[in-house]
Amino acid sequence: MRSYTIAVLAGDGIGPEVMQQADAVLAAVEDRFTLTFERRPADVGGIAIDNHGHALPQQTIDTCREADAVLFGSVGGPRWESLPPDQQPERAALLPLRKTFGLFANLRPAIIFPQLRSASPLKPEVIGEGLDVLVVRELTGGIYFGEPKSRTADRAVDTMVYTRREIERISHVAFQAARKRNGRVTSIDKANVLANGVLWREVVTEVAAGYPDVELGHMYVDNAAMQLVRNPRQFDVILCGNMFGDILSDEASMITGSLGMLPSASLSSSSVGSTAQPVFGLYEPSGGSAPDIAGRDLANPIAQILSLAMLLQYSFGLDEAYEAILNAITSVLDDGWRTADIMSDGCRLVGTADIGSRIAAAVRDR
């Protein structure tokens, strides 16, 4: 029986309660597919500050280092807002984790299940029968990290730099992800005015030659921003540099209509979804800690459950388990069960624990 180790960092706010539902779904996956997952919990964020004096204690880093992948909840809340900015949970936990483990590739799906089309701000004829777009964003290069940076009273300088190696490795992630999906990559650049955009387009095209089964297209970032709201179904995998990906992934997420449905992954390797060797990654919902509803059985756990599904697919190559979770969520939504953030007329309102247990049961039984 294959065994995997997952570091479980539930964090603050709604993190523990949505993580509990993800764990129930993971137990259902174990039962259905005869797998074993060792969960290793560790403190992170505000709870770690309270218990250990730091948002990311060394023992938490060690737990993550000994694991095959990390399932992350959420961090932050009013209790820690008076701390200096660099000590607050959001900055003192997640950013150092990304740096420590070299997490250079961010994957953010924007999924509209057919049952939730009414939640999207876009017209029904634009959404069609649903939407599934994956934004692959380079996390560690580009204008956010380029040197030199400078500022005087009347002038500020930021430098947008990309190397061939940085572009190659994020391109491999996008093409390998596309192989697990619908086989299309749209690379985003500004090659008509930026020198690094010319290099980006050249290198992506070179990498594409190694993936003859994947269709490649190029698009300028301004046109891509327009096309995402005009005709989002034309996209499968969107490949972006750091700043463009930052902007477009937020735009894509908002067309889904609910932060409670948005997972994400950050990976440290270009080899995604390998069954031979686990690929280290950190998986988390895109929403925040929502302290206003924490502990009230109101949070939507689906983003956390989808983050687990991504972990199983991209870190462990367990495509069948990934599909089982997606099918279970679809089944529960088909039956009309909704948390408050996705509630609509004619559906049945349930809480965090109820919808989580229904998804787990659907994974186990179908």
mmCIF file of C-alpha atoms in Angstrom:
data_model
loop_
_atom_site.group_PDB
_atom_site.id
_atom_site.type_symbol
_atom_site.label_atom_id
_atom_site.label_comp_id
_atom_site.label_asym_id
_atom_site.label_seq_id
_atom_site.Cartn_x
_atom_site.Cartn_y
_atom_site.Cartn_z
ATOM 1 C CA MET A 1 0.000 0.000 0.000
ATOM 2 C CA ARG A 2 1.465 3.381 -1.050
ATOM 3 C CA SER A 3 1.862 5.848 1.817
ATOM 4 C CA TYR A 4 2.296 9.623 1.647
ATOM 5 C CA THR A 5 3.074 12.259 4.276
ATOM 6 C CA ILE A 6 1.186 15.558 4.362
ATOM 7 C CA ALA A 7 2.025 18.491 6.632
ATOM 8 C CA VAL A 8 -1.307 19.948 7.762
ATOM 9 C CA LEU A 9 -1.153 23.652 8.650
ATOM 10 C CA ALA A 10 -4.710 24.667 9.525
ATOM 11 C CA GLY A 11 -3.806 28.134 10.810
ATOM 12 C CA ASP A 12 -6.315 30.723 11.961
ATOM 13 C CA GLY A 13 -9.905 31.862 11.475
ATOM 14 C CA ILE A 14 -11.926 29.400 9.439
ATOM 15 C CA GLY A 15 -8.779 27.386 8.699
ATOM 16 C CA PRO A 16 -9.280 24.642 11.323
ATOM 17 C CA GLU A 17 -12.945 24.009 10.502
ATOM 18 C CA VAL A 18 -12.520 23.827 6.717
ATOM 19 C CA MET A 19 -9.377 21.728 7.184
ATOM 20 C CA GLN A 20 -11.444 19.279 9.233
ATOM 21 C CA GLN A 21 -13.729 18.770 6.238
ATOM 22 C CA ALA A 22 -10.767 18.306 3.890
ATOM 23 C CA ASP A 23 -9.450 15.660 6.271
ATOM 24 C CA ALA A 24 -12.796 13.845 6.149
ATOM 25 C CA VAL A 25 -12.586 13.825 2.348
ATOM 26 C CA LEU A 26 -9.004 12.555 2.537
ATOM 27 C CA ALA A 27 -10.179 9.692 4.759
ATOM 28 C CA ALA A 28 -12.790 8.842 2.131
ATOM 29 C CA VAL A 29 -10.058 8.793 -0.532
ATOM 30 C CA GLU A 30 -8.055 6.392 1.643
ATOM 31 C CA ASP A 31 -11.033 4.051 1.918
ATOM 32 C CA ARG A 32 -11.944 4.133 -1.748
ATOM 33 C CA PHE A 33 -8.471 3.837 -3.274
ATOM 34 C CA THR A 34 -6.652 1.817 -0.574
ATOM 35 C CA LEU A 35 -4.133 4.565 0.112
ATOM 36 C CA THR A 36 -2.521 5.769 3.327
ATOM 37 C CA PHE A 37 -1.815 9.405 4.169
ATOM 38 C CA GLU A 38 0.112 10.326 7.287
ATOM 39 C CA ARG A 39 -1.061 13.731 8.525
ATOM 40 C CA ARG A 40 1.449 15.785 10.504
ATOM 41 C CA PRO A 41 -0.207 18.877 12.019
ATOM 42 C CA ALA A 42 1.801 21.997 12.832
ATOM 43 C CA ASP A 43 1.055 25.543 13.976
ATOM 44 C CA VAL A 44 1.292 28.451 11.568
ATOM 45 C CA GLY A 45 0.167 32.081 11.577
ATOM 46 C CA GLY A 46 -1.489 33.699 14.569
ATOM 47 C CA ILE A 47 -1.878 30.483 16.518
ATOM 48 C CA ALA A 48 1.868 29.910 16.106
ATOM 49 C CA ILE A 49 2.583 33.422 17.401
ATOM 50 C CA ASP A 50 0.454 32.668 20.468
ATOM 51 C CA ASN A 51 2.028 29.262 21.089
ATOM 52 C CA HIS A 52 5.620 29.760 19.919
ATOM 53 C CA GLY A 53 6.220 33.507 19.554
ATOM 54 C CA HIS A 54 6.602 33.414 15.756
ATOM 55 C CA ALA A 55 4.231 32.938 12.816
ATOM 56 C CA LEU A 56 6.484 30.274 11.285
ATOM 57 C CA PRO A 57 8.334 28.347 14.020
ATOM 58 C CA GLN A 58 11.314 26.189 13.168
ATOM 59 C CA GLN A 59 9.408 23.050 14.159
ATOM 60 C CA THR A 60 6.776 23.885 11.551
ATOM 61 C CA ILE A 61 9.453 24.321 8.884
ATOM 62 C CA ASP A 62 10.922 20.972 9.921
ATOM 63 C CA THR A 63 7.502 19.300 9.711
ATOM 64 C CA CYS A 64 7.050 20.659 6.187
ATOM 65 C CA ARG A 65 10.551 19.597 5.160
ATOM 66 C CA GLU A 66 9.862 16.017 6.277
ATOM 67 C CA ALA A 67 6.554 15.887 4.384
ATOM 68 C CA ASP A 68 5.804 15.147 0.738
ATOM 69 C CA ALA A 69 3.441 18.138 0.464
ATOM 70 C CA VAL A 70 1.796 20.832 2.596
ATOM 71 C CA LEU A 71 -1.939 21.436 2.972
ATOM 72 C CA PHE A 72 -2.356 25.002 4.229
ATOM 73 C CA GLY A 73 -5.470 26.607 5.703
ATOM 74 C CA SER A 74 -5.465 30.353 6.335
ATOM 75 C CA VAL A 75 -3.671 32.816 8.586
ATOM 76 C CA GLY A 76 -4.343 36.174 10.181
ATOM 77 C CA GLY A 77 -7.016 38.015 12.098
ATOM 78 C CA PRO A 78 -7.716 41.142 14.165
ATOM 79 C CA ARG A 79 -5.855 39.774 17.183
ATOM 80 C CA TRP A 80 -2.488 40.172 15.469
ATOM 81 C CA GLU A 81 -3.073 43.363 13.467
ATOM 82 C CA SER A 82 -1.265 45.511 16.054
ATOM 83 C CA LEU A 83 2.019 43.694 15.414
ATOM 84 C CA PRO A 84 4.653 45.264 13.119
ATOM 85 C CA PRO A 85 3.793 44.427 9.486
ATOM 86 C CA ASP A 86 6.713 42.036 9.016
ATOM 87 C CA GLN A 87 5.607 40.056 12.093
ATOM 88 C CA GLN A 88 1.941 39.733 11.155
ATOM 89 C CA PRO A 89 0.799 36.222 10.189
ATOM 90 C CA GLU A 90 0.153 36.948 6.522
ATOM 91 C CA ARG A 91 3.687 38.195 5.820
ATOM 92 C CA ALA A 92 5.641 36.267 8.431
ATOM 93 C CA ALA A 93 4.287 32.819 7.527
ATOM 94 C CA LEU A 94 3.407 32.354 3.880
ATOM 95 C CA LEU A 95 6.173 34.368 2.203
ATOM 96 C CA PRO A 96 8.980 32.671 4.177
ATOM 97 C CA LEU A 97 7.440 29.267 3.431
ATOM 98 C CA ARG A 98 7.539 30.013 -0.295
ATOM 99 C CA LYS A 99 11.142 31.195 -0.073
ATOM 100 C CA THR A 100 12.343 28.327 2.133
ATOM 101 C CA PHE A 101 11.001 25.656 -0.196
ATOM 102 C CA GLY A 102 11.658 27.387 -3.523
ATOM 103 C CA LEU A 103 8.003 27.522 -4.545
ATOM 104 C CA PHE A 104 8.311 29.213 -7.937
ATOM 105 C CA ALA A 105 5.113 28.093 -9.694
ATOM 106 C CA ASN A 106 1.659 29.219 -8.612
ATOM 107 C CA LEU A 107 -1.382 27.414 -10.039
ATOM 108 C CA ARG A 108 -4.797 28.991 -9.535
ATOM 109 C CA PRO A 109 -7.839 27.365 -11.114
ATOM 110 C CA ALA A 110 -10.951 29.418 -11.778
ATOM 111 C CA ILE A 111 -13.766 26.885 -11.838
ATOM 112 C CA ILE A 112 -17.449 27.593 -12.350
ATOM 113 C CA PHE A 113 -19.445 24.448 -11.760
ATOM 114 C CA PRO A 114 -22.515 24.316 -14.036
ATOM 115 C CA GLN A 115 -24.762 24.369 -10.962
ATOM 116 C CA LEU A 116 -23.256 27.707 -9.861
ATOM 117 C CA ARG A 117 -23.413 29.666 -13.100
ATOM 118 C CA SER A 118 -25.763 32.187 -11.522
ATOM 119 C CA ALA A 119 -23.039 33.192 -9.026
ATOM 120 C CA SER A 120 -20.805 34.545 -11.788
ATOM 121 C CA PRO A 121 -21.048 38.256 -12.672
ATOM 122 C CA LEU A 122 -20.771 37.284 -16.349
ATOM 123 C CA LYS A 123 -23.797 36.621 -18.531
ATOM 124 C CA PRO A 124 -25.004 32.990 -18.817
ATOM 125 C CA GLU A 125 -24.264 32.926 -22.544
ATOM 126 C CA VAL A 126 -20.629 33.823 -21.779
ATOM 127 C CA ILE A 127 -20.244 31.130 -19.110
ATOM 128 C CA GLY A 128 -22.055 28.439 -21.082
ATOM 129 C CA GLU A 129 -22.140 25.114 -19.222
ATOM 130 C CA GLY A 130 -19.398 26.141 -16.825
ATOM 131 C CA LEU A 131 -15.766 27.177 -16.811
ATOM 132 C CA ASP A 132 -12.417 25.663 -15.852
ATOM 133 C CA VAL A 133 -9.375 27.878 -16.455
ATOM 134 C CA LEU A 134 -5.971 27.381 -14.834
ATOM 135 C CA VAL A 135 -3.614 30.342 -14.399
ATOM 136 C CA VAL A 136 0.037 29.276 -14.061
ATOM 137 C CA ARG A 137 2.046 32.170 -12.626
ATOM 138 C CA GLU A 138 5.806 32.465 -12.154
ATOM 139 C CA LEU A 139 6.294 33.496 -8.512
ATOM 140 C CA THR A 140 9.939 34.363 -7.905
ATOM 141 C CA GLY A 141 11.103 36.534 -10.823
ATOM 142 C CA GLY A 142 9.929 39.506 -12.827
ATOM 143 C CA ILE A 143 9.429 43.093 -11.771
ATOM 144 C CA TYR A 144 8.651 42.299 -8.130
ATOM 145 C CA PHE A 145 12.177 40.949 -7.558
ATOM 146 C CA GLY A 146 14.285 42.508 -10.331
ATOM 147 C CA GLU A 147 17.278 44.710 -9.537
ATOM 148 C CA PRO A 148 18.041 47.556 -9.438
ATOM 149 C CA LYS A 149 15.225 49.124 -7.459
ATOM 150 C CA SER A 150 15.502 52.731 -6.357
ATOM 151 C CA ARG A 151 13.503 55.733 -5.263
ATOM 152 C CA THR A 152 14.236 59.445 -5.016
ATOM 153 C CA ALA A 153 11.822 62.277 -4.369
ATOM 154 C CA ASP A 154 10.978 62.599 -8.062
ATOM 155 C CA ARG A 155 11.904 59.260 -9.602
ATOM 156 C CA ALA A 156 11.330 55.575 -8.906
ATOM 157 C CA VAL A 157 12.843 52.565 -10.675
ATOM 158 C CA ASP A 158 11.742 48.934 -10.807
ATOM 159 C CA THR A 159 13.423 46.410 -13.079
ATOM 160 C CA MET A 160 11.613 43.653 -14.948
ATOM 161 C CA VAL A 161 14.030 40.764 -15.433
ATOM 162 C CA TYR A 162 13.523 37.191 -16.609
ATOM 163 C CA THR A 163 16.188 34.612 -17.372
ATOM 164 C CA ARG A 164 15.918 31.745 -19.822
ATOM 165 C CA ARG A 165 16.006 29.220 -16.966
ATOM 166 C CA GLU A 166 13.145 30.919 -15.108
ATOM 167 C CA ILE A 167 10.975 30.957 -18.221
ATOM 168 C CA GLU A 168 11.814 27.367 -19.122
ATOM 169 C CA ARG A 169 10.886 25.885 -15.766
ATOM 170 C CA ILE A 170 7.539 27.682 -15.448
ATOM 171 C CA SER A 171 6.746 26.766 -19.066
ATOM 172 C CA HIS A 172 7.262 23.076 -18.309
ATOM 173 C CA VAL A 173 4.784 23.363 -15.427
ATOM 174 C CA ALA A 174 2.174 24.903 -17.727
ATOM 175 C CA PHE A 175 2.601 22.329 -20.487
ATOM 176 C CA GLN A 176 2.546 19.391 -18.085
ATOM 177 C CA ALA A 177 -0.567 20.776 -16.415
ATOM 178 C CA ALA A 178 -2.209 21.159 -19.839
ATOM 179 C CA ARG A 179 -1.559 17.482 -20.536
ATOM 180 C CA LYS A 180 -3.753 16.661 -17.539
ATOM 181 C CA ARG A 181 -6.471 18.986 -18.801
ATOM 182 C CA ASN A 182 -7.581 19.979 -22.308
ATOM 183 C CA GLY A 183 -4.160 20.285 -23.934
ATOM 184 C CA ARG A 184 -4.004 24.049 -24.585
ATOM 185 C CA VAL A 185 -1.615 26.709 -23.278
ATOM 186 C CA THR A 186 -2.009 30.443 -23.875
ATOM 187 C CA SER A 187 1.204 32.295 -23.022
ATOM 188 C CA ILE A 188 0.804 35.908 -21.928
ATOM 189 C CA ASP A 189 3.411 38.590 -22.609
ATOM 190 C CA LYS A 190 3.934 42.127 -23.872
ATOM 191 C CA ALA A 191 6.427 41.221 -26.584
ATOM 192 C CA ASN A 192 5.404 44.194 -28.724
ATOM 193 C CA VAL A 193 7.007 46.662 -26.290
ATOM 194 C CA LEU A 194 9.061 44.771 -23.663
ATOM 195 C CA ALA A 195 12.408 43.084 -24.334
ATOM 196 C CA ASN A 196 11.795 40.486 -21.635
ATOM 197 C CA GLY A 197 8.486 39.753 -23.361
ATOM 198 C CA VAL A 198 10.356 38.913 -26.566
ATOM 199 C CA LEU A 199 12.585 36.483 -24.659
ATOM 200 C CA TRP A 200 9.539 35.061 -22.864
ATOM 201 C CA ARG A 201 7.789 34.317 -26.159
ATOM 202 C CA GLU A 202 10.916 32.801 -27.728
ATOM 203 C CA VAL A 203 11.627 30.471 -24.800
ATOM 204 C CA VAL A 204 8.006 29.359 -24.365
ATOM 205 C CA THR A 205 7.893 28.504 -28.078
ATOM 206 C CA GLU A 206 11.103 26.481 -27.761
ATOM 207 C CA VAL A 207 9.758 24.548 -24.755
ATOM 208 C CA ALA A 208 6.497 23.883 -26.614
ATOM 209 C CA ALA A 209 8.415 21.839 -29.190
ATOM 210 C CA GLY A 210 8.828 19.165 -26.531
ATOM 211 C CA TYR A 211 5.056 18.934 -26.065
ATOM 212 C CA PRO A 212 3.648 18.240 -29.550
ATOM 213 C CA ASP A 213 0.387 17.059 -27.969
ATOM 214 C CA VAL A 214 -0.247 20.504 -26.430
ATOM 215 C CA GLU A 215 -1.510 23.448 -28.482
ATOM 216 C CA LEU A 216 0.289 26.758 -27.850
ATOM 217 C CA GLY A 217 -1.024 30.250 -28.430
ATOM 218 C CA HIS A 218 0.375 33.673 -27.536
ATOM 219 C CA MET A 219 -1.571 36.719 -26.387
ATOM 220 C CA TYR A 220 -0.653 40.222 -25.254
ATOM 221 C CA VAL A 221 -1.614 40.852 -21.642
ATOM 222 C CA ASP A 222 -4.003 43.723 -22.385
ATOM 223 C CA ASN A 223 -5.932 41.572 -24.857
ATOM 224 C CA ALA A 224 -5.914 38.659 -22.396
ATOM 225 C CA ALA A 225 -7.503 40.830 -19.703
ATOM 226 C CA MET A 226 -10.284 41.692 -22.139
ATOM 227 C CA GLN A 227 -10.744 38.145 -23.447
ATOM 228 C CA LEU A 228 -11.110 36.740 -19.918
ATOM 229 C CA VAL A 229 -14.400 38.576 -19.513
ATOM 230 C CA ARG A 230 -15.431 38.503 -23.172
ATOM 231 C CA ASN A 231 -14.879 34.799 -23.883
ATOM 232 C CA PRO A 232 -13.231 32.952 -20.965
ATOM 233 C CA ARG A 233 -14.071 29.506 -22.366
ATOM 234 C CA GLN A 234 -11.380 29.914 -25.046
ATOM 235 C CA PHE A 235 -8.734 29.393 -22.340
ATOM 236 C CA ASP A 236 -7.440 26.192 -20.772
ATOM 237 C CA VAL A 237 -4.041 26.951 -19.185
ATOM 238 C CA ILE A 238 -2.891 30.582 -19.041
ATOM 239 C CA LEU A 239 0.891 30.944 -18.606
ATOM 240 C CA CYS A 240 2.098 34.243 -17.123
ATOM 241 C CA GLY A 241 5.035 36.009 -15.569
ATOM 242 C CA ASN A 242 4.775 37.253 -12.014
ATOM 243 C CA MET A 243 3.044 40.623 -12.396
ATOM 244 C CA PHE A 244 0.771 39.629 -15.283
ATOM 245 C CA GLY A 245 -0.180 36.451 -13.429
ATOM 246 C CA ASP A 246 -0.896 38.394 -10.256
ATOM 247 C CA ILE A 247 -3.392 40.555 -12.131
ATOM 248 C CA LEU A 248 -4.995 37.938 -14.381
ATOM 249 C CA SER A 249 -5.384 35.290 -11.663
ATOM 250 C CA ASP A 250 -7.370 37.757 -9.545
ATOM 251 C CA GLU A 251 -9.492 38.681 -12.550
ATOM 252 C CA ALA A 252 -10.132 35.017 -13.343
ATOM 253 C CA SER A 253 -11.035 34.259 -9.740
ATOM 254 C CA MET A 254 -13.662 36.970 -9.593
ATOM 255 C CA ILE A 255 -15.603 35.642 -12.565
ATOM 256 C CA THR A 256 -16.384 32.522 -10.506
ATOM 257 C CA GLY A 257 -18.486 34.509 -8.034
ATOM 258 C CA SER A 258 -17.203 33.074 -4.723
ATOM 259 C CA LEU A 259 -13.839 32.973 -2.957
ATOM 260 C CA GLY A 260 -15.084 29.868 -1.150
ATOM 261 C CA MET A 261 -14.617 27.877 -4.356
ATOM 262 C CA LEU A 262 -11.037 28.848 -5.241
ATOM 263 C CA PRO A 263 -8.051 26.576 -4.517
ATOM 264 C CA SER A 264 -4.405 27.196 -5.352
ATOM 265 C CA ALA A 265 -1.060 25.417 -5.480
ATOM 266 C CA SER A 266 2.552 26.566 -5.261
ATOM 267 C CA LEU A 267 5.116 24.078 -6.585
ATOM 268 C CA SER A 268 8.884 23.669 -6.311
ATOM 269 C CA SER A 269 9.454 21.464 -9.369
ATOM 270 C CA SER A 270 8.745 21.512 -13.093
ATOM 271 C CA SER A 271 7.766 17.822 -12.949
ATOM 272 C CA VAL A 272 4.127 17.961 -11.923
ATOM 273 C CA GLY A 273 1.821 15.047 -11.303
ATOM 274 C CA SER A 274 4.464 12.315 -11.186
ATOM 275 C CA THR A 275 3.491 8.976 -9.688
ATOM 276 C CA ALA A 276 7.139 7.904 -9.416
ATOM 277 C CA GLN A 277 8.260 10.620 -6.996
ATOM 278 C CA PRO A 278 6.138 13.098 -4.999
ATOM 279 C CA VAL A 279 6.491 16.720 -6.108
ATOM 280 C CA PHE A 280 6.688 19.096 -3.146
ATOM 281 C CA GLY A 281 4.051 21.793 -3.116
ATOM 282 C CA LEU A 282 1.950 23.969 -0.845
ATOM 283 C CA TYR A 283 -1.814 23.932 -1.388
ATOM 284 C CA GLU A 284 -4.230 26.485 0.034
ATOM 285 C CA PRO A 285 -7.579 28.180 -0.544
ATOM 286 C CA SER A 286 -7.378 31.573 -2.219
ATOM 287 C CA GLY A 287 -9.704 33.220 0.308
ATOM 288 C CA GLY A 288 -8.634 34.625 3.669
ATOM 289 C CA SER A 289 -9.146 33.547 7.256
ATOM 290 C CA ALA A 290 -12.617 35.181 7.472
ATOM 291 C CA PRO A 291 -12.479 35.733 11.259
ATOM 292 C CA ASP A 292 -15.991 37.213 11.234
ATOM 293 C CA ILE A 293 -17.518 33.802 10.497
ATOM 294 C CA ALA A 294 -14.922 31.559 12.160
ATOM 295 C CA GLY A 295 -16.355 28.889 14.438
ATOM 296 C CA ARG A 296 -19.940 29.509 13.317
ATOM 297 C CA ASP A 297 -20.306 26.622 10.838
ATOM 298 C CA LEU A 298 -20.791 29.132 8.012
ATOM 299 C CA ALA A 299 -17.587 28.796 5.982
ATOM 300 C CA ASN A 300 -17.566 27.108 2.602
ATOM 301 C CA PRO A 301 -14.981 24.270 2.792
ATOM 302 C CA ILE A 302 -14.996 23.511 -0.941
ATOM 303 C CA ALA A 303 -11.909 25.645 -1.688
ATOM 304 C CA GLN A 304 -9.979 23.724 0.967
ATOM 305 C CA ILE A 305 -11.276 20.413 -0.391
ATOM 306 C CA LEU A 306 -10.326 21.419 -3.943
ATOM 307 C CA SER A 307 -6.861 22.374 -2.655
ATOM 308 C CA LEU A 308 -6.588 18.830 -1.321
ATOM 309 C CA ALA A 309 -7.678 17.510 -4.723
ATOM 310 C CA MET A 310 -4.928 19.549 -6.409
ATOM 311 C CA LEU A 311 -2.401 18.160 -3.925
ATOM 312 C CA LEU A 312 -3.370 14.608 -4.807
ATOM 313 C CA GLN A 313 -3.079 15.318 -8.531
ATOM 314 C CA TYR A 314 -0.042 17.582 -8.809
ATOM 315 C CA SER A 315 2.142 16.313 -5.952
ATOM 316 C CA PHE A 316 1.230 12.613 -5.992
ATOM 317 C CA GLY A 317 -0.077 12.000 -9.518
ATOM 318 C CA LEU A 318 -3.331 10.525 -8.154
ATOM 319 C CA ASP A 319 -5.556 11.608 -11.024
ATOM 320 C CA GLU A 320 -8.368 9.189 -10.153
ATOM 321 C CA ALA A 321 -8.585 10.544 -6.613
ATOM 322 C CA TYR A 322 -8.643 14.090 -7.989
ATOM 323 C CA GLU A 323 -11.503 13.227 -10.327
ATOM 324 C CA ALA A 324 -13.372 11.433 -7.534
ATOM 325 C CA ILE A 325 -13.329 14.585 -5.406
ATOM 326 C CA LEU A 326 -14.480 16.802 -8.286
ATOM 327 C CA ASN A 327 -17.262 14.358 -9.125
ATOM 328 C CA ALA A 328 -18.321 14.256 -5.469
ATOM 329 C CA ILE A 329 -18.536 18.051 -5.288
ATOM 330 C CA THR A 330 -20.545 18.079 -8.516
ATOM 331 C CA SER A 331 -22.891 15.433 -7.113
ATOM 332 C CA VAL A 332 -23.514 17.372 -3.895
ATOM 333 C CA LEU A 333 -24.166 20.569 -5.850
ATOM 334 C CA ASP A 334 -26.482 18.643 -8.195
ATOM 335 C CA ASP A 335 -28.495 17.609 -5.152
ATOM 336 C CA GLY A 336 -29.000 21.267 -4.261
ATOM 337 C CA TRP A 337 -26.857 21.561 -1.128
ATOM 338 C CA ARG A 338 -25.294 25.004 -0.638
ATOM 339 C CA THR A 339 -23.392 27.029 1.931
ATOM 340 C CA ALA A 340 -24.502 30.635 2.392
ATOM 341 C CA ASP A 341 -21.965 32.173 -0.009
ATOM 342 C CA ILE A 342 -23.252 30.121 -2.971
ATOM 343 C CA MET A 343 -26.904 29.898 -1.946
ATOM 344 C CA SER A 344 -29.551 30.442 -4.622
ATOM 345 C CA ASP A 345 -33.314 30.031 -4.939
ATOM 346 C CA GLY A 346 -34.575 26.468 -4.751
ATOM 347 C CA CYS A 347 -31.475 25.114 -3.001
ATOM 348 C CA ARG A 348 -30.988 23.841 0.552
ATOM 349 C CA LEU A 349 -28.800 25.798 2.965
ATOM 350 C CA VAL A 350 -26.302 23.800 5.033
ATOM 351 C CA GLY A 351 -23.247 24.554 7.128
ATOM 352 C CA THR A 352 -19.558 23.779 6.874
ATOM 353 C CA ALA A 353 -19.690 20.351 8.510
ATOM 354 C CA ASP A 354 -22.807 19.210 6.664
ATOM 355 C CA ILE A 355 -21.596 19.942 3.152
ATOM 356 C CA GLY A 356 -18.158 18.547 3.971
ATOM 357 C CA SER A 357 -19.589 15.263 5.210
ATOM 358 C CA ARG A 358 -21.789 15.004 2.125
ATOM 359 C CA ILE A 359 -18.790 15.452 -0.171
ATOM 360 C CA ALA A 360 -16.819 12.853 1.797
ATOM 361 C CA ALA A 361 -19.716 10.399 1.563
ATOM 362 C CA ALA A 362 -19.976 10.973 -2.186
ATOM 363 C CA VAL A 363 -16.252 10.255 -2.605
ATOM 364 C CA ARG A 364 -16.551 7.053 -0.617
ATOM 365 C CA ASP A 365 -19.759 5.717 -2.143
ATOM 366 C CA ARG A 366 -19.681 6.587 -5.860
#
